[in-house]
Coordinates of C-alpha atoms and ligand atoms in Angstrom, one line a residue:
X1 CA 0.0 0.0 0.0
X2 CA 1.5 3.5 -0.8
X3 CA 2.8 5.4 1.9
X4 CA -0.2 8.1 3.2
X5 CA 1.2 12.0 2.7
X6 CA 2.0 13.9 5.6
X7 CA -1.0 16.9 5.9
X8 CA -1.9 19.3 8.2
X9 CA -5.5 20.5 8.9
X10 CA -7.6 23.9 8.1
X11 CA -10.0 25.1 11.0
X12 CA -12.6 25.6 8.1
X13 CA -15.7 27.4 10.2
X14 CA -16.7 27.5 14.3
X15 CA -20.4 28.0 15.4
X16 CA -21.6 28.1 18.4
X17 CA -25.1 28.0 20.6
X18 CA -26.9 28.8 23.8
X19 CA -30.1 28.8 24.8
X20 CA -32.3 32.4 25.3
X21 CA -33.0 32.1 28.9
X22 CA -30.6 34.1 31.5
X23 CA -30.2 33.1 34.8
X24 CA -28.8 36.3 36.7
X25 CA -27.0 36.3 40.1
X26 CA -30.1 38.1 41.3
X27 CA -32.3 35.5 40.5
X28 CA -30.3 32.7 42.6
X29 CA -30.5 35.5 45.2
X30 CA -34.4 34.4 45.5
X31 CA -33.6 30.6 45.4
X32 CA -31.0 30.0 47.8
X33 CA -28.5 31.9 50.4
X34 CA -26.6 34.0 48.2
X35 CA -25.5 37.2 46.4
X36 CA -25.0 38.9 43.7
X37 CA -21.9 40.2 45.1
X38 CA -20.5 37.2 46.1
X39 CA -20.8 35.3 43.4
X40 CA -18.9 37.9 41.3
X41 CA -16.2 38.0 43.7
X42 CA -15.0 34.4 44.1
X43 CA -16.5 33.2 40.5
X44 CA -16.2 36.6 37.5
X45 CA -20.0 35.4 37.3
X46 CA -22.7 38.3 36.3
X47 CA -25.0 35.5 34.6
X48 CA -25.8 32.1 32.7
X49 CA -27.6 31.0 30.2
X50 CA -29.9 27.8 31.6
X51 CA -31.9 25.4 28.7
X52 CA -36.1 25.2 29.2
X53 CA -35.9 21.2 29.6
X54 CA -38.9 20.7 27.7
X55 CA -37.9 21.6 24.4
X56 CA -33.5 22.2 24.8
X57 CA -30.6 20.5 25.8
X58 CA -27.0 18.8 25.1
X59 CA -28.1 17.7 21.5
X60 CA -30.3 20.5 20.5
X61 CA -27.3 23.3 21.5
X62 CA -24.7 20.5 20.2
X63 CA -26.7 20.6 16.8
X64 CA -27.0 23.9 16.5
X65 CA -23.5 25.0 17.3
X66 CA -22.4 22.5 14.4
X67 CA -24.9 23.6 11.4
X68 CA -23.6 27.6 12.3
X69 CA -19.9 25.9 12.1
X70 CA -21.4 24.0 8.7
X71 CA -22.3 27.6 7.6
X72 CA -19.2 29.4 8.3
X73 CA -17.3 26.8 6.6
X74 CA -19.2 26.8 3.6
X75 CA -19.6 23.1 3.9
X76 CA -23.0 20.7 4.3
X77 CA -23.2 17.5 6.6
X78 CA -22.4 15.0 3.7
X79 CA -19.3 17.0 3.2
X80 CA -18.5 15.5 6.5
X81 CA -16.9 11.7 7.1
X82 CA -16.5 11.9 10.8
X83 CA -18.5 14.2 13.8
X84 CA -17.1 13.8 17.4
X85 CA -19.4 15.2 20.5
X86 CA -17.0 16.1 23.4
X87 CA -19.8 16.3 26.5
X88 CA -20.8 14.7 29.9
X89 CA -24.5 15.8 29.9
X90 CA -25.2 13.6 26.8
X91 CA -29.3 12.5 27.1
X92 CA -29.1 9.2 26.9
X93 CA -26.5 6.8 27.1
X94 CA -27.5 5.2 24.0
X95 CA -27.5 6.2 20.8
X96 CA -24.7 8.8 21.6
X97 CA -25.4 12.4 21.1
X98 CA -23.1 12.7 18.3
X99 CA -24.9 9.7 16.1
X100 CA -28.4 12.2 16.8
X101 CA -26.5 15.3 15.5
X102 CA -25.1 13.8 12.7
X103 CA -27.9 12.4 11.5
X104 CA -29.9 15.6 11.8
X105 CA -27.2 17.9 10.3
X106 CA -27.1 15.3 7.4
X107 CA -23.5 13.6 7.4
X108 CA -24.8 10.4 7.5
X109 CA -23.3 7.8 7.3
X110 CA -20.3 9.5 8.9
X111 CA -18.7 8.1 11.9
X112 CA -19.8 9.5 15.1
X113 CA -19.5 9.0 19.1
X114 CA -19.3 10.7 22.4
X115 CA -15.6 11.9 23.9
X116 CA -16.2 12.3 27.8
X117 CA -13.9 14.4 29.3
X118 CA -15.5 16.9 31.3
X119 CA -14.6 20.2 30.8
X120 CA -11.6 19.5 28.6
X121 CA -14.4 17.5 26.1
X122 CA -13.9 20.3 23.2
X123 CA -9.8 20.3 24.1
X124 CA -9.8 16.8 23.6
X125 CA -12.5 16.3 20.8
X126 CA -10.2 18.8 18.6
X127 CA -6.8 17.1 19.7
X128 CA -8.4 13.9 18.6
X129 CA -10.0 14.8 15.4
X130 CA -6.4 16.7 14.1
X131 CA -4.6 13.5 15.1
X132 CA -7.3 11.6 13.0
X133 CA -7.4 13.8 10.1
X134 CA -3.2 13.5 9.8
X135 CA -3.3 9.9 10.2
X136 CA -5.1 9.7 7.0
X137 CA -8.1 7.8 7.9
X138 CA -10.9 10.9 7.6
X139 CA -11.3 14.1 5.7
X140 CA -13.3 16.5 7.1
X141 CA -14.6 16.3 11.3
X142 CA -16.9 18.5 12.7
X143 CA -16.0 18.6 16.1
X144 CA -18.7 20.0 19.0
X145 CA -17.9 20.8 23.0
X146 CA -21.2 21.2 24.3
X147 CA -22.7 20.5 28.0
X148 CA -26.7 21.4 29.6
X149 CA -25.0 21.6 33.1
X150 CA -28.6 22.6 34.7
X151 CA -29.6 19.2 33.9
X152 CA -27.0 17.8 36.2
X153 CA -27.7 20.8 38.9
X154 CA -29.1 20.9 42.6
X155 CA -30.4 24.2 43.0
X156 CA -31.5 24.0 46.7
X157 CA -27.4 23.7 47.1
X158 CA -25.1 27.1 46.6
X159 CA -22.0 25.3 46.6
X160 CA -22.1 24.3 43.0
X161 CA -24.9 25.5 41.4
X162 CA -23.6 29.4 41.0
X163 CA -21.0 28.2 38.8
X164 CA -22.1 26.7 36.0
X165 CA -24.1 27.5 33.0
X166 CA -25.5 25.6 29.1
X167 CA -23.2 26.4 25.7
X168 CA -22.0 24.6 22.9
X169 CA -19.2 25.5 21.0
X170 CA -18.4 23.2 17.5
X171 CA -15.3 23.5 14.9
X172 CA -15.1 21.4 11.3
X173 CA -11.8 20.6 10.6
X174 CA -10.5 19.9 7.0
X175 CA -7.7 18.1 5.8
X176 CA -5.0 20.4 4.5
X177 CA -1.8 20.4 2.1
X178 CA 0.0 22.0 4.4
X179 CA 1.4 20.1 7.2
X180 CA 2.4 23.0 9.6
X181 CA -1.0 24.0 9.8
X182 CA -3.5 22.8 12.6
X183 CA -2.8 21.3 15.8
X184 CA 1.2 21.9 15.7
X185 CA 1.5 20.5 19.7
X186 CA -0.9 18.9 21.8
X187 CA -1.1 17.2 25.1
X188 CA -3.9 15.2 26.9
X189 CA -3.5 14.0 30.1
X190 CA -5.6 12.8 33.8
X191 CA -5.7 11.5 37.0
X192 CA -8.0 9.7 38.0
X193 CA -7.5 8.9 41.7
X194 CA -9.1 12.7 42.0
X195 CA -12.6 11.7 40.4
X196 CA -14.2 12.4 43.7
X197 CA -13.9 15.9 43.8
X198 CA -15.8 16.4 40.8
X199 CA -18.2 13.8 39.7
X200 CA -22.3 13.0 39.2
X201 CA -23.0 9.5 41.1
X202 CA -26.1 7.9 40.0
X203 CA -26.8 5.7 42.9
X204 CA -25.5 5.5 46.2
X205 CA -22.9 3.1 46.2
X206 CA -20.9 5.3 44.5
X207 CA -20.8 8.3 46.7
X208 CA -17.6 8.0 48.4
X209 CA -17.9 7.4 52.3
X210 CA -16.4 11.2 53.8
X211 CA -19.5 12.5 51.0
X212 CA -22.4 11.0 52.4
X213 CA -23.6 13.7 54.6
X214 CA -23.4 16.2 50.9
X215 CA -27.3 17.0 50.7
X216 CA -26.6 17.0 47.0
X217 CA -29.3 15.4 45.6
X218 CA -28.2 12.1 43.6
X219 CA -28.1 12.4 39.7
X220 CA -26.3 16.1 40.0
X221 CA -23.2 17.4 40.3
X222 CA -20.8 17.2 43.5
X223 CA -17.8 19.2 43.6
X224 CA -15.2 20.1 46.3
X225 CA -14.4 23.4 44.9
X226 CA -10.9 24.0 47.3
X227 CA -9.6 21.0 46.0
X228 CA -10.5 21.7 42.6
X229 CA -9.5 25.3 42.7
X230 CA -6.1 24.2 43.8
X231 CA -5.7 21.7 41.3
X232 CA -7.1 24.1 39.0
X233 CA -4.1 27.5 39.7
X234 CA -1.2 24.7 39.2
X235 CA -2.3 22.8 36.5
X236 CA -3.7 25.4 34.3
X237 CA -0.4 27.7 34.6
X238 CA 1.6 24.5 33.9
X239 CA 0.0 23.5 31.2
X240 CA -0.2 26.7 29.2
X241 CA 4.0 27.1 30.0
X242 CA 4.4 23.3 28.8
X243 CA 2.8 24.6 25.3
X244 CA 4.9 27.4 25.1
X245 CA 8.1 25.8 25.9
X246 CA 7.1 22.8 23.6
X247 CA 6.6 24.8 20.7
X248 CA 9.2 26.9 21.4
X249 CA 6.9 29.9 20.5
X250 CA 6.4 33.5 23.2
X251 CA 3.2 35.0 24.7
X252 CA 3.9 37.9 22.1
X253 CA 3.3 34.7 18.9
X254 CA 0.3 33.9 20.6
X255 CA -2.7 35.2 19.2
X256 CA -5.1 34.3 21.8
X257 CA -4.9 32.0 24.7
X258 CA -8.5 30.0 24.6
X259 CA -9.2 29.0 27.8
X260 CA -11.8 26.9 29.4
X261 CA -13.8 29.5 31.2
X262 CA -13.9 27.7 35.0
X263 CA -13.8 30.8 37.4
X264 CA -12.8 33.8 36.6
X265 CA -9.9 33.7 39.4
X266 CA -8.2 30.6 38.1
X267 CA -7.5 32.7 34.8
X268 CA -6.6 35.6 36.2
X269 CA -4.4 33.9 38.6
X270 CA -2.5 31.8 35.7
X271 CA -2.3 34.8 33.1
X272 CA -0.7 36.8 35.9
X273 CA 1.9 34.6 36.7
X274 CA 2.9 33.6 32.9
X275 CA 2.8 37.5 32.3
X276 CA 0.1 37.3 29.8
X277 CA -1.8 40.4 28.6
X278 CA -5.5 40.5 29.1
X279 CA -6.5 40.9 25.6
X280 CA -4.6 38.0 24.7
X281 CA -6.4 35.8 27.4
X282 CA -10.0 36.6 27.2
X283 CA -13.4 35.7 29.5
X284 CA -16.6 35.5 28.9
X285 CA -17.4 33.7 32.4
X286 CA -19.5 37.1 33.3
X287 CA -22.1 36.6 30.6
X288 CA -22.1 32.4 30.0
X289 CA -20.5 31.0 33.5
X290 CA -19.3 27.9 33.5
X291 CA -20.3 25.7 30.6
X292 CA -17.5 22.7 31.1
X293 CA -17.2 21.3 27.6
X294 CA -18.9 23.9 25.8
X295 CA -17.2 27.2 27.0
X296 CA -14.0 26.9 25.3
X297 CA -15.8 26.2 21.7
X298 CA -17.8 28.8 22.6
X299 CA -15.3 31.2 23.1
X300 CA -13.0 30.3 20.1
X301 CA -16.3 30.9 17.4
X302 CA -16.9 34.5 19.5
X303 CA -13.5 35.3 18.9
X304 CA -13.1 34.3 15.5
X305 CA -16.1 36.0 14.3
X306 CA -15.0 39.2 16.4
X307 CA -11.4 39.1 13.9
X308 CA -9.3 38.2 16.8
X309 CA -7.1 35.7 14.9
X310 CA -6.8 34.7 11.5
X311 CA -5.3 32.9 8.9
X312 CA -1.3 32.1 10.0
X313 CA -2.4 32.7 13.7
X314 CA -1.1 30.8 16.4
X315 CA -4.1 29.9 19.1
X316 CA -4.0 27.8 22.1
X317 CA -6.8 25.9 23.3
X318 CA -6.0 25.0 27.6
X319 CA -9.2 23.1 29.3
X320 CA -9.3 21.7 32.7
X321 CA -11.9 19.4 34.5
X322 CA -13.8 16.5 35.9
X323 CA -11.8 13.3 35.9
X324 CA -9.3 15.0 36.6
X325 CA -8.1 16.0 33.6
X326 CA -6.0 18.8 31.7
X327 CA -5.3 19.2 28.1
X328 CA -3.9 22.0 25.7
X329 CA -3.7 22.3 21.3
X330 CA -1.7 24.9 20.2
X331 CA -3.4 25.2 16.7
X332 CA -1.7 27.0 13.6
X333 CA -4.8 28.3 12.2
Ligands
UT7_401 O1 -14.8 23.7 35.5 C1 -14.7 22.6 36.3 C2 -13.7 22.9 37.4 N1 -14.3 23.6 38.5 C3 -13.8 24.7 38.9 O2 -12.8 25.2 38.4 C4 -14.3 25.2 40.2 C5 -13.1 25.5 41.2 N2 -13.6 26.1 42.5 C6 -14.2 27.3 42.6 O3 -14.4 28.0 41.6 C7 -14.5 27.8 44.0 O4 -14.0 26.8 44.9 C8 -16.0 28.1 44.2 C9 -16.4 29.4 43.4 C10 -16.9 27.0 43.8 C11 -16.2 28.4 45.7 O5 -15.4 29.5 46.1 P1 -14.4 29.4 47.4 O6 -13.8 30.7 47.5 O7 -13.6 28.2 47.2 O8 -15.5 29.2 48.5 P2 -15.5 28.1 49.7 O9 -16.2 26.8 49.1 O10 -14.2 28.0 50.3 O11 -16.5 28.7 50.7 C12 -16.2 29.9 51.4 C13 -17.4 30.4 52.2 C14 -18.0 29.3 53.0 O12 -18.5 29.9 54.2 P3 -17.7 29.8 55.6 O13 -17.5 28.3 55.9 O14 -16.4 30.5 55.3 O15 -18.5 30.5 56.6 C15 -19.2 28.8 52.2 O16 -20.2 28.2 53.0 O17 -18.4 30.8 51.3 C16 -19.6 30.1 51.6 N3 -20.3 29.9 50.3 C17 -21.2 30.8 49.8 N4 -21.6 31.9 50.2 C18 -22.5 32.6 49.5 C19 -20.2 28.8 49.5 N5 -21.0 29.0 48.4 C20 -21.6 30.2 48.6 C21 -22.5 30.9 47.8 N6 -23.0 32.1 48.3 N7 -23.0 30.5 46.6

């Protein structure tokens, strides 16, 4: 068999969705022991955007985010040959969300499945999808980070439920001639003996002993935000220095830093240190909160359609999350 060409990969459109309905600090004000003030202060966190259950959710903002993506690139869903749905609020368990999407954007019969990986879902759905695109076996992937975190939320607890918020964010990548374009430098990683300090048990066996007394009802989201936080400073400054000094590439090549938008303080923290500017490092956390896989994809389509990078651009892509896990792509756009 003849030897498959080396090729790099075109970030041909983004799209991205959330649902209409705000949820404001104010309004949590009137549904639990809390403030406005509070929330802004530890979190960045004005508002969120929260799905009507009835008629949205994972696959309807997961859909939509890839036809505006579809759109942008000038492409249709038979164009593509491969659609990969990064989430962790998927409906059901069976058919995956992605098979749903594809078939309704109409890229049937592409391939299609679920990536679970928390918050780093879109970091790792794009990381995945370059390294299948250069290894020959597909053309075109639309790729989609999306999570409907209120489906997963208690809202009689404050802990966790100020935090996080529903987006999608979705990319189509195409096969290119040019192999220095795409993902030039990626890394995926986790840790599993953390999954306790972020996780959604189902029944109780699987709440861990010292988490019995959380009134967290079962089904949603547990979280022990210190430990997280902690984990969260280190690993995201790390990370984003480990791209740097693996591509060999300074802040001032960077054309944005696309950051999983966890708390506004984590960011801030990290940029600081690294000596980033802020326009280089943007958040949207005060508008969308935290929408784990969906707020990085949702970010990258804001910014692109804003002008912020362009052809030649170098952006990197840093998510953090449930699992543990932490990932990075710097992408050569
Ligand atoms: O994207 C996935 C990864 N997740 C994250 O990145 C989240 C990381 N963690 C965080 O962002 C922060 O830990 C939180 C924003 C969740 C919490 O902030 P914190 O500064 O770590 O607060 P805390 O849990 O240490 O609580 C401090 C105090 C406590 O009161 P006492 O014990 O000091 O009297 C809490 O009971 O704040 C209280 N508190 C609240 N007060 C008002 C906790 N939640 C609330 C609330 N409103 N919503």
């Amino acid at each position: 068999m003849k030897p498959l060409e080396p090729c790099g990969v075109r970030l041909a459109g983004t799209g991205s969705a959330v649902p209409p309905q705000v949820l404001h600090n104010r309004d949590l004000e009137r549904m639990m022991d809390t403030s406005d003030e509070w929330i802004a202060q530890r979190t960045g966190i004005r508002e969120r955007r929260i799905c009507d259950p009835t008629k949205e959710g994972t696959f309807t903002l997961g859909r939509d985010a890839l036809v505006r993506a579809l759109e942008a690139s000038g492409m249709a869903g038979k164009d593509l040959d491969l659609v990969i749905c990064g989430t962790c609020t998927g409906e059901m368990p069976c058919p995956s969300t992605a098979c749903r999407i594809a078939s309704e954007v109409g890229a049937t019969p592409a391939a299609a499945f679920d990536l679970t990986a928390a918050c780093c879902g879109f970091v790792y759905s794009m990381n995945v999808a370059d390294s299948l695109i250069r290894s020959g076996r597909f053309r075109a992937v639309g790729v989609i980070g999306v999570d409907a975190m209120s489906t997963a939320i208690d809202y009689d607890d404050r802990s966790v439920s100020i935090l996080f918020g529903d987006a999608a964010g979705a990319a189509v990548l195409v096969r290119d001639p040019d192999p220095t374009r795409g993902c030039i430098y990626q890394r995926m990683h986790a840790d599993g003996a953390g999954w306790s300090n972020l996780y959604i048990p189902r029944r109780p066996q699987e709440v861990p002993e010292e988490d019995r007394d959380n009134p967290i009802k079962l089904g949603c989201l547990r979280m022990n935000g210190r430990e997280v936080f902690r984990f969260a400073v280190t690993k995201f400054r790390e990370t984003v220095e480990d791209a740097l000094a693996g591509t060999g590439l300074g802040v001032d090549q960077i054309a944005q830093f696309v950051c999983h938008q966890s708390n506004q303080r984590i960011i801030e923290a990290a940029r600081e240190k690294i000596g980033i500017p802020p326009e280089k490092m943007p958040v949207n956390i005060d508008r969308f909160g935290n929408s784990s896989a969906g707020s990085a994809g949702l970010l990258l389509d804001q910014l692109r359609r804003d002008g912020k990078f362009g052809v030649g651009d170098h952006v990197v892509l840093v998510a953090f999350g449930g699992g543990l896990t932490w990932a990075s792509g710097v992408w050569r756009i």
